Amino acid sequence: MRAPISVVIPSLNAAAALPACLAALVEGLQAGLIREVILSDGGSTDGTPQLAEGWGGEVISGAPSRGGQLRRGCEAARGEWLLVIHADTVLAPGWTDAVQDHMARGTGAAGWFRLRFDQRGLPPRLVAGWANLRSVCGLPYGDQGLLLPRALYDAVGGYPDQPLMEDVALARALRGRLARLEGIAVTSAEKYRRQGWLRRGGRNLWTLMRYAMGASPEALAESYRRS
């Protein structure tokens, strides 16, 4: 029997973070869960595709749009389940137990991991706590990882080809069919350290509110780049 999970990772100049992400997936290979690892690259110039190939991953290249990259990666996947993670996210040891438990329940729902940052202190705990609360309410973000049956992904139309908020769009489509996994996704706090926890957290919340009020992903992406 073939392993059930295709791992899909969107990337753009992620050579510094990707090795830790891939190393954490070895646990899934050893457990017989991972069929393939697909890196959907948006034109990296730092050797990211070559690094992924060196780890045995399949690389798909295309235009740099997070939604478009994820859509291409998922379209190429052949597993019965999809595990979508970001290149700067590391699944904590024991994640395979959480995944196997979820798959064994047979609910057909998608699952997200609890978020934790790779930095200690009050600001990281508060931001992670907000992210996990938001996820319980049905809005997990991409840096928390997403495990879902391929059949469910196809049924809701998959990731939209948009530059920002693609994870929110998919979460909306999956409403009522999302569950928390008993595992942890440790994501990089680099952008928060560089920009400030309050500033970046506030900007993310404002971007989400603008999207909810009807702002286009393209306009949001342009504003995000300027700031």
Short mmCIF file of C-alpha atoms in Angstrom, two decimals:
data_model
loop_
_atom_site.label_atom_id
_atom_site.label_comp_id
_atom_site.label_asym_id
_atom_site.label_seq_id
_atom_site.Cartn_x
_atom_site.Cartn_y
_atom_site.Cartn_z
CA MET A 1 0.00 0.00 0.00
CA ARG A 2 1.34 3.42 -0.94
CA ALA A 3 1.96 5.99 1.78
CA PRO A 4 -1.09 8.27 2.02
CA ILE A 5 0.31 11.78 2.40
CA SER A 6 1.67 14.25 -0.14
CA VAL A 7 3.49 17.12 1.55
CA VAL A 8 3.21 20.46 -0.27
CA ILE A 9 5.53 23.35 0.63
CA PRO A 10 5.35 26.79 -1.04
CA SER A 11 8.72 28.53 -1.19
CA LEU A 12 10.53 31.68 -2.26
CA ASN A 13 14.18 32.08 -1.26
CA ALA A 14 13.73 29.79 1.74
CA ALA A 15 17.15 28.08 1.75
CA ALA A 16 17.94 29.17 5.30
CA ALA A 17 14.75 27.78 6.84
CA LEU A 18 13.92 24.81 4.62
CA PRO A 19 16.41 22.22 6.00
CA ALA A 20 14.78 22.24 9.45
CA CYS A 21 11.33 21.95 7.87
CA LEU A 22 12.41 18.95 5.80
CA ALA A 23 14.31 17.31 8.65
CA ALA A 24 11.13 17.25 10.74
CA LEU A 25 9.38 15.35 7.95
CA VAL A 26 11.78 12.40 8.30
CA GLU A 27 9.58 11.20 11.16
CA GLY A 28 6.74 10.85 8.66
CA LEU A 29 8.91 8.92 6.22
CA GLN A 30 9.97 6.52 8.94
CA ALA A 31 6.33 6.02 9.94
CA GLY A 32 5.39 5.17 6.34
CA LEU A 33 3.06 8.17 6.05
CA ILE A 34 4.72 10.35 3.42
CA ARG A 35 4.45 9.41 -0.22
CA GLU A 36 6.15 12.51 -1.67
CA VAL A 37 7.34 15.99 -0.83
CA ILE A 38 6.50 18.67 -3.38
CA LEU A 39 8.15 22.07 -3.25
CA SER A 40 6.17 24.65 -5.21
CA ASP A 41 8.71 27.38 -5.81
CA GLY A 42 8.05 30.95 -6.90
CA GLY A 43 11.42 31.70 -8.53
CA SER A 44 13.99 31.37 -5.76
CA THR A 45 17.51 32.62 -6.46
CA ASP A 46 19.19 31.29 -3.31
CA GLY A 47 19.36 27.58 -4.19
CA THR A 48 16.08 26.58 -2.54
CA PRO A 49 14.98 24.25 -5.40
CA GLN A 50 18.36 22.50 -5.51
CA LEU A 51 18.27 22.04 -1.74
CA ALA A 52 14.83 20.43 -1.91
CA GLU A 53 15.93 18.11 -4.71
CA GLY A 54 18.93 17.10 -2.62
CA TRP A 55 16.50 15.95 0.06
CA GLY A 56 14.56 13.92 -2.48
CA GLY A 57 11.77 16.40 -3.03
CA GLU A 58 9.99 17.18 -6.28
CA VAL A 59 10.20 20.81 -7.39
CA ILE A 60 7.53 22.66 -9.35
CA SER A 61 8.34 26.20 -10.46
CA GLY A 62 6.00 29.02 -11.42
CA ALA A 63 4.97 32.60 -10.74
CA PRO A 64 5.49 33.88 -7.17
CA SER A 65 1.97 33.89 -5.75
CA ARG A 66 1.31 31.97 -2.54
CA GLY A 67 -2.14 30.83 -3.62
CA GLY A 68 -1.00 29.95 -7.12
CA GLN A 69 2.02 28.06 -5.81
CA LEU A 70 -0.11 26.04 -3.42
CA ARG A 71 -2.65 25.31 -6.10
CA ARG A 72 0.05 24.04 -8.48
CA GLY A 73 1.63 21.93 -5.77
CA CYS A 74 -1.65 20.35 -4.72
CA GLU A 75 -2.62 19.67 -8.34
CA ALA A 76 0.62 17.71 -8.78
CA ALA A 77 0.14 15.71 -5.56
CA ARG A 78 -0.83 12.04 -5.83
CA GLY A 79 -1.54 11.18 -2.20
CA GLU A 80 -4.96 10.54 -0.68
CA TRP A 81 -4.12 13.20 1.91
CA LEU A 82 -2.43 16.59 1.59
CA LEU A 83 -0.19 18.08 4.26
CA VAL A 84 0.50 21.72 3.49
CA ILE A 85 3.21 23.47 5.50
CA HIS A 86 5.32 26.59 5.10
CA ALA A 87 9.05 26.40 4.53
CA ASP A 88 9.77 28.18 7.83
CA THR A 89 7.54 25.89 9.88
CA VAL A 90 8.87 22.85 11.75
CA LEU A 91 6.52 20.12 12.96
CA ALA A 92 7.40 19.23 16.55
CA PRO A 93 8.43 15.63 17.36
CA GLY A 94 5.43 13.33 17.72
CA TRP A 95 3.45 15.01 14.96
CA THR A 96 2.93 11.68 13.23
CA ASP A 97 0.89 10.40 16.18
CA ALA A 98 -1.46 13.37 15.87
CA VAL A 99 -1.78 12.85 12.12
CA GLN A 100 -2.44 9.13 12.40
CA ASP A 101 -5.06 9.68 15.11
CA HIS A 102 -6.86 12.21 12.93
CA MET A 103 -6.79 10.00 9.86
CA ALA A 104 -7.99 6.98 11.86
CA ARG A 105 -11.09 8.84 13.07
CA GLY A 106 -12.42 8.81 9.52
CA THR A 107 -14.33 12.08 9.90
CA GLY A 108 -13.15 13.37 6.54
CA ALA A 109 -12.33 16.73 8.13
CA ALA A 110 -9.23 18.89 7.73
CA GLY A 111 -6.87 19.34 10.67
CA TRP A 112 -4.59 22.15 11.86
CA PHE A 113 -1.70 22.11 14.32
CA ARG A 114 -1.39 24.30 17.38
CA LEU A 115 0.98 27.18 16.73
CA ARG A 116 4.14 27.94 18.67
CA PHE A 117 6.98 30.34 17.84
CA ASP A 118 10.67 29.52 17.95
CA GLN A 119 11.17 32.27 20.53
CA ARG A 120 10.34 32.42 24.22
CA GLY A 121 8.69 35.30 26.04
CA LEU A 122 5.33 36.94 26.56
CA PRO A 123 4.80 38.44 23.06
CA PRO A 124 5.29 35.09 21.27
CA ARG A 125 2.93 33.36 23.72
CA LEU A 126 0.25 36.03 23.28
CA VAL A 127 0.41 36.01 19.48
CA ALA A 128 0.40 32.21 19.36
CA GLY A 129 -2.50 32.12 21.82
CA TRP A 130 -4.50 34.48 19.61
CA ALA A 131 -3.68 32.37 16.53
CA ASN A 132 -4.84 29.18 18.23
CA LEU A 133 -8.05 30.85 19.45
CA ARG A 134 -8.71 32.18 15.96
CA SER A 135 -8.18 28.67 14.62
CA VAL A 136 -10.70 27.17 17.04
CA CYS A 137 -13.14 29.68 15.59
CA GLY A 138 -12.46 28.33 12.09
CA LEU A 139 -9.59 30.47 10.74
CA PRO A 140 -6.24 28.67 10.91
CA TYR A 141 -3.43 30.32 8.94
CA GLY A 142 -0.96 28.56 6.69
CA ASP A 143 1.93 28.68 9.16
CA GLN A 144 0.02 26.24 11.38
CA GLY A 145 0.01 23.53 8.73
CA LEU A 146 -3.07 21.95 7.23
CA LEU A 147 -3.85 18.25 6.80
CA LEU A 148 -6.83 17.37 4.66
CA PRO A 149 -8.18 14.55 2.50
CA ARG A 150 -7.59 15.11 -1.19
CA ALA A 151 -11.28 14.46 -1.83
CA LEU A 152 -12.26 17.29 0.52
CA TYR A 153 -9.71 19.65 -1.03
CA ASP A 154 -11.15 18.99 -4.49
CA ALA A 155 -14.73 19.28 -3.25
CA VAL A 156 -14.24 22.82 -1.92
CA GLY A 157 -12.30 23.99 -4.98
CA GLY A 158 -8.80 24.06 -3.50
CA TYR A 159 -6.59 27.09 -2.98
CA PRO A 160 -7.54 30.15 -5.01
CA ASP A 161 -4.77 31.62 -7.17
CA GLN A 162 -4.31 34.83 -5.20
CA PRO A 163 -1.22 36.48 -3.69
CA LEU A 164 -2.49 36.83 -0.12
CA MET A 165 -5.19 35.43 2.19
CA GLU A 166 -5.32 32.16 0.26
CA ASP A 167 -5.29 30.28 3.57
CA VAL A 168 -8.23 32.33 4.87
CA ALA A 169 -10.17 31.69 1.65
CA LEU A 170 -9.65 27.94 1.97
CA ALA A 171 -10.51 27.98 5.68
CA ARG A 172 -13.80 29.70 4.84
CA ALA A 173 -14.56 26.98 2.30
CA LEU A 174 -13.76 24.34 4.93
CA ARG A 175 -15.93 25.91 7.63
CA GLY A 176 -17.46 23.26 9.85
CA ARG A 177 -14.93 20.70 8.61
CA LEU A 178 -11.84 21.80 10.55
CA ALA A 179 -10.43 20.13 13.64
CA ARG A 180 -7.45 20.74 15.92
CA LEU A 181 -4.66 18.18 15.74
CA GLU A 182 -2.90 17.20 18.96
CA GLY A 183 0.45 18.30 17.56
CA ILE A 184 2.49 21.49 17.40
CA ALA A 185 3.79 23.51 14.46
CA VAL A 186 6.78 25.64 15.44
CA THR A 187 7.07 28.61 13.11
CA SER A 188 9.76 31.24 12.70
CA ALA A 189 9.44 34.48 14.65
CA GLU A 190 11.99 36.23 12.42
CA LYS A 191 9.52 38.64 10.81
CA TYR A 192 8.09 39.56 14.21
CA ARG A 193 11.57 40.12 15.63
CA ARG A 194 12.50 42.29 12.67
CA GLN A 195 9.30 44.35 12.48
CA GLY A 196 8.18 44.30 16.09
CA TRP A 197 5.57 42.03 17.66
CA LEU A 198 2.95 44.73 18.15
CA ARG A 199 3.45 46.30 14.72
CA ARG A 200 3.36 43.06 12.76
CA GLY A 201 0.54 41.58 14.82
CA GLY A 202 -1.54 44.71 14.33
CA ARG A 203 -0.81 44.78 10.61
CA ASN A 204 -1.86 41.14 10.23
CA LEU A 205 -5.12 41.80 12.06
CA TRP A 206 -5.83 44.91 9.97
CA THR A 207 -5.13 42.95 6.77
CA LEU A 208 -7.57 40.25 7.86
CA MET A 209 -10.24 42.86 8.66
CA ARG A 210 -9.78 44.56 5.28
CA TYR A 211 -10.10 41.21 3.52
CA ALA A 212 -13.26 40.43 5.47
CA MET A 213 -14.66 43.81 4.38
CA GLY A 214 -14.07 43.00 0.72
CA ALA A 215 -10.60 44.33 -0.14
CA SER A 216 -9.00 42.44 -3.02
CA PRO A 217 -6.06 40.11 -2.31
CA GLU A 218 -4.04 42.00 -4.94
CA ALA A 219 -4.56 45.35 -3.20
CA LEU A 220 -3.76 43.80 0.16
CA ALA A 221 -0.59 42.22 -1.18
CA GLU A 222 0.58 45.54 -2.61
CA SER A 223 -0.08 47.29 0.70
CA TYR A 224 1.68 44.45 2.54
CA ARG A 225 4.79 44.83 0.38
CA ARG A 226 4.91 48.61 0.83
CA SER A 227 4.75 48.34 4.60
#
